[in-house]
mmCIF file with all atom_site columns, C-alpha atoms in Angstrom:
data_model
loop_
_atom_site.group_PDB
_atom_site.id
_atom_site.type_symbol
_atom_site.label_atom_id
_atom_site.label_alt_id
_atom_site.label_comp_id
_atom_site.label_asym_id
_atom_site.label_entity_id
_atom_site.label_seq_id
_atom_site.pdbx_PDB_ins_code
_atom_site.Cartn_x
_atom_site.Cartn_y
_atom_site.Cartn_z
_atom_site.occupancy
_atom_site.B_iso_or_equiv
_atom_site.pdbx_formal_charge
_atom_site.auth_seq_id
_atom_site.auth_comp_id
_atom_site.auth_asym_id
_atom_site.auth_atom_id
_atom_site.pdbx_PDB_model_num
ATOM 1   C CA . UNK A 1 1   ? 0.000   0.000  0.000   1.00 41.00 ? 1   UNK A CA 1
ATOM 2   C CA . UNK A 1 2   ? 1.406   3.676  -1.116  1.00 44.00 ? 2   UNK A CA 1
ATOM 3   C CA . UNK A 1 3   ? 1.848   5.858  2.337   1.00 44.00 ? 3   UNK A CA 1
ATOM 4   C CA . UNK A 1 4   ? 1.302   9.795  1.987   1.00 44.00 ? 4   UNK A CA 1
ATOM 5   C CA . UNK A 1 5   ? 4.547   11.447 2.862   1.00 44.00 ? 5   UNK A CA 1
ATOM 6   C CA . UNK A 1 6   ? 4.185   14.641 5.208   1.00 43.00 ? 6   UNK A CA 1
ATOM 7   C CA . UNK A 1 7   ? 7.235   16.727 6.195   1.00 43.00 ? 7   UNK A CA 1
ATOM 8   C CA . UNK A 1 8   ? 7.773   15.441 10.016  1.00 39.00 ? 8   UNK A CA 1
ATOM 9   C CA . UNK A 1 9   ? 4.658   12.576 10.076  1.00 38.00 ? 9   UNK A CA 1
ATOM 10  C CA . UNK A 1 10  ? 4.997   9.017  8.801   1.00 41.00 ? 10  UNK A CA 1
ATOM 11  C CA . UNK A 1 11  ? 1.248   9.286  8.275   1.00 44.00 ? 11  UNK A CA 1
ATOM 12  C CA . UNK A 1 12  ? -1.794  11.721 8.967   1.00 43.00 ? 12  UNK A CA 1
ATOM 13  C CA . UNK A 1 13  ? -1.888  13.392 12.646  1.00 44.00 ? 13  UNK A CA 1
ATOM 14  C CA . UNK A 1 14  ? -4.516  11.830 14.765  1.00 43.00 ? 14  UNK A CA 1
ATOM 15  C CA . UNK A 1 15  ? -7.845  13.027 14.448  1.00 45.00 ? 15  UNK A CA 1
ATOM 16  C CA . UNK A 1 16  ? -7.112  14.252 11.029  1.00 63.00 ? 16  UNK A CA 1
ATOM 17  C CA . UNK A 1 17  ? -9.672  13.255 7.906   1.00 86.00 ? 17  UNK A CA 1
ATOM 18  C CA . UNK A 1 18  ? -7.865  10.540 5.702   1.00 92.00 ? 18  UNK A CA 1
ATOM 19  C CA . UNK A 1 19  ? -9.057  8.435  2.920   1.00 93.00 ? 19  UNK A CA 1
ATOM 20  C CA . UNK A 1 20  ? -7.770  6.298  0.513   1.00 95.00 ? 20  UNK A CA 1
ATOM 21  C CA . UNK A 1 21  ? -9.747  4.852  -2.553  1.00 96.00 ? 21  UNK A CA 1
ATOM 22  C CA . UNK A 1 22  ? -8.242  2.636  -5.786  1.00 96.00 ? 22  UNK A CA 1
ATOM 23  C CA . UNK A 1 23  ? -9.732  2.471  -8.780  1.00 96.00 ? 23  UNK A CA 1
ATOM 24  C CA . UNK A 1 24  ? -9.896  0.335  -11.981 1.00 94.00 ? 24  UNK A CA 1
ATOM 25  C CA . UNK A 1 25  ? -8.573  1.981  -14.973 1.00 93.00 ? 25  UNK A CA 1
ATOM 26  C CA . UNK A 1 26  ? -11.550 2.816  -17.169 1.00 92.00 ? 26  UNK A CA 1
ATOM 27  C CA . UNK A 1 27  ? -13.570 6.136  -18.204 1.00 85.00 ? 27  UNK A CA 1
ATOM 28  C CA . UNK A 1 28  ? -15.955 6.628  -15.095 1.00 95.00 ? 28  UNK A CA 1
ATOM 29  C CA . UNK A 1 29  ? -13.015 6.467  -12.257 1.00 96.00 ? 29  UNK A CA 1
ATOM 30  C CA . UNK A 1 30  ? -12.552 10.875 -13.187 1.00 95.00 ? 30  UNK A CA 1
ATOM 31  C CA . UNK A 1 31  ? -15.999 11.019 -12.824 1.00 96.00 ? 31  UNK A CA 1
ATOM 32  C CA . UNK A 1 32  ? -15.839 8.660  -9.332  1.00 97.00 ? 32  UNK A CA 1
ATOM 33  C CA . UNK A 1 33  ? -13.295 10.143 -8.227  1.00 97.00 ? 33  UNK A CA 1
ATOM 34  C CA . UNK A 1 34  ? -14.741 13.872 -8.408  1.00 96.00 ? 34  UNK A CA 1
ATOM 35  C CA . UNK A 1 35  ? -17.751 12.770 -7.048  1.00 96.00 ? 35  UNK A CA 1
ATOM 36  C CA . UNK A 1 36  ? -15.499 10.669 -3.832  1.00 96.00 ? 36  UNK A CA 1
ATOM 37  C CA . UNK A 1 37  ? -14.072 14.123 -3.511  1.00 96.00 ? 37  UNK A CA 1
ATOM 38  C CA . UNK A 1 38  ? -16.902 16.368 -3.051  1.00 94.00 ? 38  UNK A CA 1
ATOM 39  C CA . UNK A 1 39  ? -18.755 13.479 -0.813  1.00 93.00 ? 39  UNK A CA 1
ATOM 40  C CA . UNK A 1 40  ? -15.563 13.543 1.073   1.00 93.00 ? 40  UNK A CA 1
ATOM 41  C CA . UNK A 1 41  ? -15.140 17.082 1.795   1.00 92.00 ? 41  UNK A CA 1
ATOM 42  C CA . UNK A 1 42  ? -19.035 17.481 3.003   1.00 89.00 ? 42  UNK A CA 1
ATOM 43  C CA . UNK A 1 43  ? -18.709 14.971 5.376   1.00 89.00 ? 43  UNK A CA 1
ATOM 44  C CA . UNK A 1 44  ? -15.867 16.487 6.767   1.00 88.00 ? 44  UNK A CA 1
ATOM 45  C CA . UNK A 1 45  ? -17.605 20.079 7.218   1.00 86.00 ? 45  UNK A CA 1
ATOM 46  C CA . UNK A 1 46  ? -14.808 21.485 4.159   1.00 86.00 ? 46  UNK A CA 1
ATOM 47  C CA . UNK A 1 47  ? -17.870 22.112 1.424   1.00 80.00 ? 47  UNK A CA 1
ATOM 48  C CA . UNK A 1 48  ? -19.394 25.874 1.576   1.00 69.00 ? 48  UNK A CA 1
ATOM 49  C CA . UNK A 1 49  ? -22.520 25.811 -0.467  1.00 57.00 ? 49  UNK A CA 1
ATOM 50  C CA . UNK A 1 50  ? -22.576 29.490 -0.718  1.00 63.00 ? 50  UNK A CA 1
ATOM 51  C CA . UNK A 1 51  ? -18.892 30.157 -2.153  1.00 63.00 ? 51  UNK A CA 1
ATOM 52  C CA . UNK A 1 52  ? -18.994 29.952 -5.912  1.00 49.00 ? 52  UNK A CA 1
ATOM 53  C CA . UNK A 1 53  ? -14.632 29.918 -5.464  1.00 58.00 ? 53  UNK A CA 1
ATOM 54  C CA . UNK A 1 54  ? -15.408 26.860 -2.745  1.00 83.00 ? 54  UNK A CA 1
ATOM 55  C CA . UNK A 1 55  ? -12.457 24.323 -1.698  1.00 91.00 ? 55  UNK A CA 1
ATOM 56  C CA . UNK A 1 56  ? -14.598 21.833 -2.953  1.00 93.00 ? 56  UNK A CA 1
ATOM 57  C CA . UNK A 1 57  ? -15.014 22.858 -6.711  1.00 93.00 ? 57  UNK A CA 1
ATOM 58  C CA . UNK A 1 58  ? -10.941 23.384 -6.903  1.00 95.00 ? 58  UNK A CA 1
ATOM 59  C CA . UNK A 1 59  ? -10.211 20.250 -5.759  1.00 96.00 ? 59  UNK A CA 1
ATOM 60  C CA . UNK A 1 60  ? -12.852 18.251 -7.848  1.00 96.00 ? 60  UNK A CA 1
ATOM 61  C CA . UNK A 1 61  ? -11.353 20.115 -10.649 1.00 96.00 ? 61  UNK A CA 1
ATOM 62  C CA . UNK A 1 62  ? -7.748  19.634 -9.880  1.00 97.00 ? 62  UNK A CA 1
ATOM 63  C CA . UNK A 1 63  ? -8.598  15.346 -8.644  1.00 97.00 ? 63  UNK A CA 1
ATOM 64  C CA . UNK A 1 64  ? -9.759  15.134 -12.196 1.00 96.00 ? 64  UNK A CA 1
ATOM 65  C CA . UNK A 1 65  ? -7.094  17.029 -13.766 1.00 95.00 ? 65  UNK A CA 1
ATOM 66  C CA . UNK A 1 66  ? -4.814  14.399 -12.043 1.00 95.00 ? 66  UNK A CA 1
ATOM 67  C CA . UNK A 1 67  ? -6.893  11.533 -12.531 1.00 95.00 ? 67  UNK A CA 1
ATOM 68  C CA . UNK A 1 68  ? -7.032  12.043 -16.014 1.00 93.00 ? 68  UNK A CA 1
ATOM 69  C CA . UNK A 1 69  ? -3.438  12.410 -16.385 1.00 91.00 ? 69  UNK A CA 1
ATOM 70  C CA . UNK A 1 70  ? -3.211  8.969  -14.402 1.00 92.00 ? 70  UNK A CA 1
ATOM 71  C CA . UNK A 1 71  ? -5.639  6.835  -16.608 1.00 91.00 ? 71  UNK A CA 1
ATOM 72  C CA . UNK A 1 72  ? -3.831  8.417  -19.622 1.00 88.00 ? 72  UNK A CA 1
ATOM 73  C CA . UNK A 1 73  ? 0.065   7.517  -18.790 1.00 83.00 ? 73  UNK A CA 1
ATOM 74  C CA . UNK A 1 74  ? -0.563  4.526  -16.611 1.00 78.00 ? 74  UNK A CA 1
ATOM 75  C CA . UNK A 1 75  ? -0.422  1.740  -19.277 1.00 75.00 ? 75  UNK A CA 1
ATOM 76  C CA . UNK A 1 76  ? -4.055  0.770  -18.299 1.00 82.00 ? 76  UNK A CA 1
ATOM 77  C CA . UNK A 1 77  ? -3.530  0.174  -14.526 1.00 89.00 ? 77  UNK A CA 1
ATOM 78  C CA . UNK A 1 78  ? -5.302  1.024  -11.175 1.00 93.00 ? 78  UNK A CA 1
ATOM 79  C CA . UNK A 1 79  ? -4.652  4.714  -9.872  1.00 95.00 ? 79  UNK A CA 1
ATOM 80  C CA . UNK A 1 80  ? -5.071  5.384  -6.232  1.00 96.00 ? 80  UNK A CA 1
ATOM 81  C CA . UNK A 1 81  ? -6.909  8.593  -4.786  1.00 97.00 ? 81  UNK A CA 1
ATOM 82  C CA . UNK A 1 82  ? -5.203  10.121 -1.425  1.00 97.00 ? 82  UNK A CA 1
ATOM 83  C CA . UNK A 1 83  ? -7.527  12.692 0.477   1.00 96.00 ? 83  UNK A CA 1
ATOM 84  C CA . UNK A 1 84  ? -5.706  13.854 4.052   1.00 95.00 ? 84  UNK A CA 1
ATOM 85  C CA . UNK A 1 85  ? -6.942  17.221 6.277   1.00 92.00 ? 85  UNK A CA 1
ATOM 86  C CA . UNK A 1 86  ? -5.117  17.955 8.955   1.00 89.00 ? 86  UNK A CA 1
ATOM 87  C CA . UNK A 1 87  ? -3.623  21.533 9.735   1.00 86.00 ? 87  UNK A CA 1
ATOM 88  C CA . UNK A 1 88  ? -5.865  23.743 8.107   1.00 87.00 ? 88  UNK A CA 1
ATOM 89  C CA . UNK A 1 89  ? -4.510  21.611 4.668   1.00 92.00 ? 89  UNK A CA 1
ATOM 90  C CA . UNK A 1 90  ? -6.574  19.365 2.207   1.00 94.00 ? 90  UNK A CA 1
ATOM 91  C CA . UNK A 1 91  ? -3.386  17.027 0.706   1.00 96.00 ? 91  UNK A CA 1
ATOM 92  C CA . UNK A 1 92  ? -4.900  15.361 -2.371  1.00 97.00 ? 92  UNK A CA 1
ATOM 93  C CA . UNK A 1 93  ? -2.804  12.376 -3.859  1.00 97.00 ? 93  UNK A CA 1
ATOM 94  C CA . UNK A 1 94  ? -3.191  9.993  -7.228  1.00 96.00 ? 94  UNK A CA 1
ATOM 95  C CA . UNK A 1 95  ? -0.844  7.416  -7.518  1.00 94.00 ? 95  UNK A CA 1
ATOM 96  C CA . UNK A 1 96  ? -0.283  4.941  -10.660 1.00 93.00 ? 96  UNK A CA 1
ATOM 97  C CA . UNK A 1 97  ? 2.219   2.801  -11.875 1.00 92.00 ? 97  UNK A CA 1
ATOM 98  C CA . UNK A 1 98  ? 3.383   5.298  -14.691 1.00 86.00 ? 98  UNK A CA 1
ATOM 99  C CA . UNK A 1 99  ? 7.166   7.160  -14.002 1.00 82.00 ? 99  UNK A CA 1
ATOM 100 C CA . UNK A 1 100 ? 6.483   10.173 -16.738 1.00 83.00 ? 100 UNK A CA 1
ATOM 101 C CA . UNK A 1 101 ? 6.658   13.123 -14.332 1.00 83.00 ? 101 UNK A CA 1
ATOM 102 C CA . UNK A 1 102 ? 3.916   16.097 -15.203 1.00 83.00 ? 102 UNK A CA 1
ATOM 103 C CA . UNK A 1 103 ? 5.428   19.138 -16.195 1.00 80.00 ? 103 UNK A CA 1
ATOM 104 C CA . UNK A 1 104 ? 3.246   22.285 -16.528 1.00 84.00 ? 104 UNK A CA 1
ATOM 105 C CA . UNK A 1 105 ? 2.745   23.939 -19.821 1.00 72.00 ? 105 UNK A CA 1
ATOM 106 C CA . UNK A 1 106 ? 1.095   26.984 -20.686 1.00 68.00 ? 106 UNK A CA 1
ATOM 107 C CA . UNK A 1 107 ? -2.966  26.904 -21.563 1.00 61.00 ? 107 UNK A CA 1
ATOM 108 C CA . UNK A 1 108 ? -2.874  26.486 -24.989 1.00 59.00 ? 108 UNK A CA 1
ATOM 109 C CA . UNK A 1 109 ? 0.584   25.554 -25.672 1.00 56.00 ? 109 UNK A CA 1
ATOM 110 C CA . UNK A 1 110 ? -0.305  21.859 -26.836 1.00 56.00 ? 110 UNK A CA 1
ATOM 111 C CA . UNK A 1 111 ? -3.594  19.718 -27.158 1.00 57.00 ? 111 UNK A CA 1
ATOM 112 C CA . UNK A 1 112 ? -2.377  18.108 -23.499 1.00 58.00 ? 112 UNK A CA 1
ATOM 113 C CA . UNK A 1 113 ? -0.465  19.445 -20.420 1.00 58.00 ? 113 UNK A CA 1
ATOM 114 C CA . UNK A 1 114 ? -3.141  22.481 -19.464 1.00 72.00 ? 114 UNK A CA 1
ATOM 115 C CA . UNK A 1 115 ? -4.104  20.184 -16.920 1.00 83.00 ? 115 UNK A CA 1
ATOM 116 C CA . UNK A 1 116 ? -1.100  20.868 -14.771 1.00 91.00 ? 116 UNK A CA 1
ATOM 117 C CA . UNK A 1 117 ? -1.301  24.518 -15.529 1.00 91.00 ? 117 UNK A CA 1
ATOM 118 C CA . UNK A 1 118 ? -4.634  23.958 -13.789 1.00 92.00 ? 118 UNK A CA 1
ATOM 119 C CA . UNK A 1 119 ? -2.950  22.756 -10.338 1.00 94.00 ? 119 UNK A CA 1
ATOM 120 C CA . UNK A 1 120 ? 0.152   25.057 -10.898 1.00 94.00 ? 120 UNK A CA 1
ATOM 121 C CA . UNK A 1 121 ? -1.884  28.229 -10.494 1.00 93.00 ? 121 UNK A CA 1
ATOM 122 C CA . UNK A 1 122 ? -4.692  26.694 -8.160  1.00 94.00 ? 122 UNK A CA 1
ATOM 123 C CA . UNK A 1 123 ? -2.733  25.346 -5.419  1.00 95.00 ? 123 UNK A CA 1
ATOM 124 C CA . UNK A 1 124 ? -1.189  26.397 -2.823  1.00 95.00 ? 124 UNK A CA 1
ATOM 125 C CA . UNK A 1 125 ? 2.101   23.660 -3.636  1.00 96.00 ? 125 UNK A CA 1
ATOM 126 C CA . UNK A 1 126 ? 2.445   20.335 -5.547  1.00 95.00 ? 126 UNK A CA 1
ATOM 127 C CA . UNK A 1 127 ? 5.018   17.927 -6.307  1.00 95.00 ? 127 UNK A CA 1
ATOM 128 C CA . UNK A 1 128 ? 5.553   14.402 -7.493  1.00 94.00 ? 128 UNK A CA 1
ATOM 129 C CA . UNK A 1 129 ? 7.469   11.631 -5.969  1.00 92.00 ? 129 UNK A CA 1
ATOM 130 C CA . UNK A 1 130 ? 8.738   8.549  -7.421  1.00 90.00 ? 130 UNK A CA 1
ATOM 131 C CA . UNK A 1 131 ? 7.999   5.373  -5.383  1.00 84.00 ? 131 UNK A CA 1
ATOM 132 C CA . UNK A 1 132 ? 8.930   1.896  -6.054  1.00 83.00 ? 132 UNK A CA 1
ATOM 133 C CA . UNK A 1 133 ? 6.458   1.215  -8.052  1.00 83.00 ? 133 UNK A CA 1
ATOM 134 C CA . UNK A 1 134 ? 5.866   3.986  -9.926  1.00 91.00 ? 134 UNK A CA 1
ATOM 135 C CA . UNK A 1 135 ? 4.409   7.806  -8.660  1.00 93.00 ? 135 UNK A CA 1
ATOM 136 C CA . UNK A 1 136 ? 2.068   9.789  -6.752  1.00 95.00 ? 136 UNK A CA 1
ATOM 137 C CA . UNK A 1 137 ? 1.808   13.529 -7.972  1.00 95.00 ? 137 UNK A CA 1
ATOM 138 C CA . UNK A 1 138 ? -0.186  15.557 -5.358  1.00 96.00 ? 138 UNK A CA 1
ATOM 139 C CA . UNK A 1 139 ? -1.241  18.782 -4.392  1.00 97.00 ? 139 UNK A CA 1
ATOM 140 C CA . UNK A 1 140 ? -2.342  21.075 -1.389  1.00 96.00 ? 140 UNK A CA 1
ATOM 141 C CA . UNK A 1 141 ? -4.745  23.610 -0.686  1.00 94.00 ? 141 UNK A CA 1
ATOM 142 C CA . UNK A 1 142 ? -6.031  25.821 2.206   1.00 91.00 ? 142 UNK A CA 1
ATOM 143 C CA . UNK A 1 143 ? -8.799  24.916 3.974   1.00 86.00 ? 143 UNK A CA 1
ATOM 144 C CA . UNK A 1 144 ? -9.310  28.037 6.354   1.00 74.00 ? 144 UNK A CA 1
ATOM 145 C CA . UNK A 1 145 ? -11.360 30.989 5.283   1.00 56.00 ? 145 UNK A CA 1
ATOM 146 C CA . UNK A 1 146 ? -8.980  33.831 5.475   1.00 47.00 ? 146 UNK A CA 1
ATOM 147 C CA . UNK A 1 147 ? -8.010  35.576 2.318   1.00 49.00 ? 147 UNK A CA 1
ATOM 148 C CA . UNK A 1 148 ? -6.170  33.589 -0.218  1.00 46.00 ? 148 UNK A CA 1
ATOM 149 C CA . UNK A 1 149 ? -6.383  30.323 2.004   1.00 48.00 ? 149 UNK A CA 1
ATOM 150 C CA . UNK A 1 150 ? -6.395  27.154 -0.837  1.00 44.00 ? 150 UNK A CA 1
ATOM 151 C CA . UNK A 1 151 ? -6.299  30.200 -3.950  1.00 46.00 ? 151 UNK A CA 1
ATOM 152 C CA . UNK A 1 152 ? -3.408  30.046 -6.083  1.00 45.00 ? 152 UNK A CA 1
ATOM 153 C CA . UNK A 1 153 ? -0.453  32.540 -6.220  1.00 40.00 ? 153 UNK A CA 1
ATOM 154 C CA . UNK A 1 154 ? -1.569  35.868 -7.862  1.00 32.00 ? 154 UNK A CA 1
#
């Protein structure tokens, strides 16, 4: 099983929301996967209804962004979904088997690659790690209320 890596914890602090869902490599597992995400985040109290900019639409958007990206360059194998808050931080995580790293390219630059433009300018960080088996490309945003919490850089 692929562990989350945080900075000084082996694994989510205690008391913290964590989830962990595989799925099989066909067409729906975006669509599951946006739809885990949003299911998610209510139960956890993280949805505002009211906030057309909410944490929940971002990271819908940015799950799928990597999802997609997962089911494309995984040579048809399962991709895991990570969701960890703790710390006033949402850490989303999809892991596959592939070992092409994302690289962000500018909207519009090629028919593929906006995607990661997407969770360069929406998150707060990201990164990708190599594993043994392959990699887990993640990202973070803010879950407090305060100005700019979970927005990109401007």
């Amino acid at each position: 099983m692929l562990r989350p890596r945080y900075a000084s914890y082996p694994q989510p602090p205690l008391g913290a929301g964590h989830l962990s869902v595989e799925y099989e490599p066909r067409p729906t597992a975006v669509r599951e996967a946006r739809a885990l995400v949003r299911r998610q985040l209510e139960s956890w109290g993280l949805a505002d209804q009211d906030d057309p900019t909410d944490l929940t639409d971002t990271a819908e958007l940015l799950v799928s962004e990597l999802a997609t990206n997962a089911l494309l360059h995984s040579a048809g194998s399962r991709i895991r979904l990570t969701l960890t808050a703790a710390h006033g931080v949402l850490r989303c995580e999809v892991s596959d088997v592939g070992h092409r790293v994302p690289r962000v390219r500018a909207a519009g630059s090629t028919t593929s690659g906006g995607g990661m433009f997407l969770v360069d300018a929406l998150a707060l960080r990201w990164g990708c790690h190599q594993d043994g088996t392959g990699k887990t490309v993640w990202f973070e945003l803010g879950t407090c209320a305060s100005e700019g919490c979970g927005r990109g850089r401007v």
